[in-house]
Amino acid sequence: MAGTKDVLHITLMGRFRLRWGETAVVHLDTPSQQSLLAYLALHPDQPHSRQHLAFTFWPDSHEGQSRTNLRKAIHHLRHILPQADQFLEVAWHTVTWCSSAPHTLDVAEFATAVAQVSTSVSPAAQRRSLEAAINHYQGDLLPSHYDNWILAQRETLRQQYLDCLMQHVQLLETAREYTAALISARRLLQADPLHESAYRRLMRLQSLSGDRSGAVRTYHVCAAALQGELRVLPSAPTQEVYRRLLTAPASADGRAEMRFPLVGRTWAWRTLQTAWRRVLGEERPLFTLIRGEAGIGKTRLAEELLDWAARQGILTLYAAGHAPTHSLPYGPVAEWLRGAATHKPLISLDDVWLREISRLLPELLLDRPDLPPPGPMTEAWQRQRFFTALAHAVFRLPQPLLLFVDDLQWCDVDTLEWFCFLLRFEPRARFLLLGAIREEEMSPHHPLSPLCHDSQHSNMFAQIELRRLEETAVAELAMHVAGRPLDAGQTAQLYAETEGVPLFVVEMVGSWGSEADGQQGEMGRLPEKVQALLEERLADLSPMARDLTGLAAMIGRSFSFDLLATASDAPETTLARALDELCQRRILREQGADAYTFSHDKLRQTAYASLSCARQRLLRDRVSAALAG
């Protein structure tokens, strides 16, 4: 394009303005002249017949007069526009605007940015395109003009602008940038004061930001606007959001203040948000599973969603599975029902269901001495009735509902079967069943598998697999824990020590002293919580697998099958079974056809430290002999 002094800048949104470089182009004052220029510029490289233009801009004049008006308008444009012949190609029967002429058009720039939104391949690129489109839109198209063609295009552009604002708000909310999202939400309502879904979005953002009173005020503003302009009440979804705000516990606003920000989990958080929107939009239950190794941040991710929902007044219930030695049948269900006691889900249940639920909550019989205790459950139909009673109790709770079970892999078979029953019991129920499982505890025949397969077959399943953090995310998390940025050397050492496991990062940085030298010196020490977690994982192994872990730890981080077999006194079939167990438990990872490596070096160190001195000497001699042979 030519230099900035030789460019025609056309502004049509918000107000009509022409500039040649930095100089305003004046004397184009009449609406018909401005409208004609806008029409030609918005339809470049299209030969427009004079007859069509005359009828479009002077429809109330007879043909001769309208053609005369057109001829005068074109003459005036050619006189006013600098170097007009670059822009206007005027023929005997047609008039054409040349797109190759040096000019800018705000509507075209807006349209280009809107088009880039749909082709953006990443959230960051989409955000840039959305913000460019929003900034280009400085107001409605020619707001003081009322030609029919302008009205239609004005509404199209305006709707595109509103869509961009809505997408921008959604993107910022997903990124948990609630302050910035509030700005765009208010901008959306300023452009369309009757946009009811935007009021709901603003209410949600205000509650997520801790401004519940502001969210309540927004509801009243919405109600007044709808009543004043349309003589209608807010819709049922808007009233539901309002009721949740009024009934939400006051403590929900500050529950997450002591947690460190969620780092490196953008994709996982977006997947959780999508799952929740499916529950609301499709009005159906959904089972979502968060998978990953111990310490990877499964519970932390779930807590973020629980806090996010609770701040909006959505009922959230938490329960945890326990190791088999401490597990009780239907333990998570009992924990949910006791946690929801303030909502009194059982108060309106029929006695036949209360009697069944008293199997799980025997305290009900203390409150209702007139209720006969249930008999033994020996028949299949009795189990079915018990399952139905529990489902009725859950569905007495306000919806939408978020149910979370941590360490789902430890739930008993009966509980897992009831979860399957619950997901099918009421097809239109709006609840999300969220579970977190340790990947190392799973096997192909785990009792949880039928629940996953059944919900997947019914299109009610979503899964999130958490990976270890990248070095940049480790540095960001460490900065939040330490209260200051780490230098490059500390970041590199911390990443090497933790290998990107978030729990290890938090605990190691949290265990540092207050002085920089002390922090660096204590880097390699294992905090108690990390040590206990690693010891727990090793303790859950079979005796043969545990012994083999000690031998492998003596060899080093990586080793071959042949070296391990030579140093071990176990038969190869036993050795192979133990290695399969270690790989399934994520203690080891396969490397190629016949090599293995510890999944984390801290596991190897912990296994080595658990060996007695005598055992270390014995294994060291075996490894030395195997290497020498």
mmCIF file of N, CA and C in Angstrom, residues 471 485-494:
data_model
loop_
_atom_site.group_PDB
_atom_site.id
_atom_site.type_symbol
_atom_site.label_atom_id
_atom_site.label_comp_id
_atom_site.label_asym_id
_atom_site.label_seq_id
_atom_site.Cartn_x
_atom_site.Cartn_y
_atom_site.Cartn_z
ATOM 1 N N GLU A 471 8.576 -27.510 32.330
ATOM 2 C CA GLU A 471 9.480 -26.747 33.202
ATOM 3 C C GLU A 471 8.958 -25.338 33.442
ATOM 4 N N PRO A 485 9.991 -15.151 42.223
ATOM 5 C CA PRO A 485 10.454 -15.952 41.087
ATOM 6 C C PRO A 485 11.744 -16.692 41.421
ATOM 7 N N LEU A 486 11.905 -17.861 40.837
ATOM 8 C CA LEU A 486 13.151 -18.620 40.987
ATOM 9 C C LEU A 486 14.112 -18.220 39.880
ATOM 10 N N ASP A 487 15.397 -18.264 40.173
ATOM 11 C CA ASP A 487 16.353 -18.014 39.094
ATOM 12 C C ASP A 487 16.461 -19.259 38.220
ATOM 13 N N ALA A 488 17.141 -19.135 37.105
ATOM 14 C CA ALA A 488 17.199 -20.218 36.122
ATOM 15 C C ALA A 488 17.813 -21.482 36.707
ATOM 16 N N GLY A 489 18.853 -21.321 37.537
ATOM 17 C CA GLY A 489 19.499 -22.491 38.124
ATOM 18 C C GLY A 489 18.583 -23.232 39.080
ATOM 19 N N GLN A 490 17.876 -22.504 39.932
ATOM 20 C CA GLN A 490 16.950 -23.144 40.861
ATOM 21 C C GLN A 490 15.812 -23.840 40.122
ATOM 22 N N THR A 491 15.308 -23.173 39.079
ATOM 23 C CA THR A 491 14.221 -23.776 38.301
ATOM 24 C C THR A 491 14.667 -25.080 37.666
ATOM 25 N N ALA A 492 15.859 -25.081 37.069
ATOM 26 C CA ALA A 492 16.358 -26.290 36.413
ATOM 27 C C ALA A 492 16.551 -27.415 37.421
ATOM 28 N N GLN A 493 17.093 -27.096 38.595
ATOM 29 C CA GLN A 493 17.327 -28.134 39.602
ATOM 30 C C GLN A 493 15.999 -28.658 40.161
ATOM 31 N N LEU A 494 15.052 -27.732 40.396
ATOM 32 C CA LEU A 494 13.753 -28.148 40.919
ATOM 33 C C LEU A 494 13.032 -29.049 39.922
#
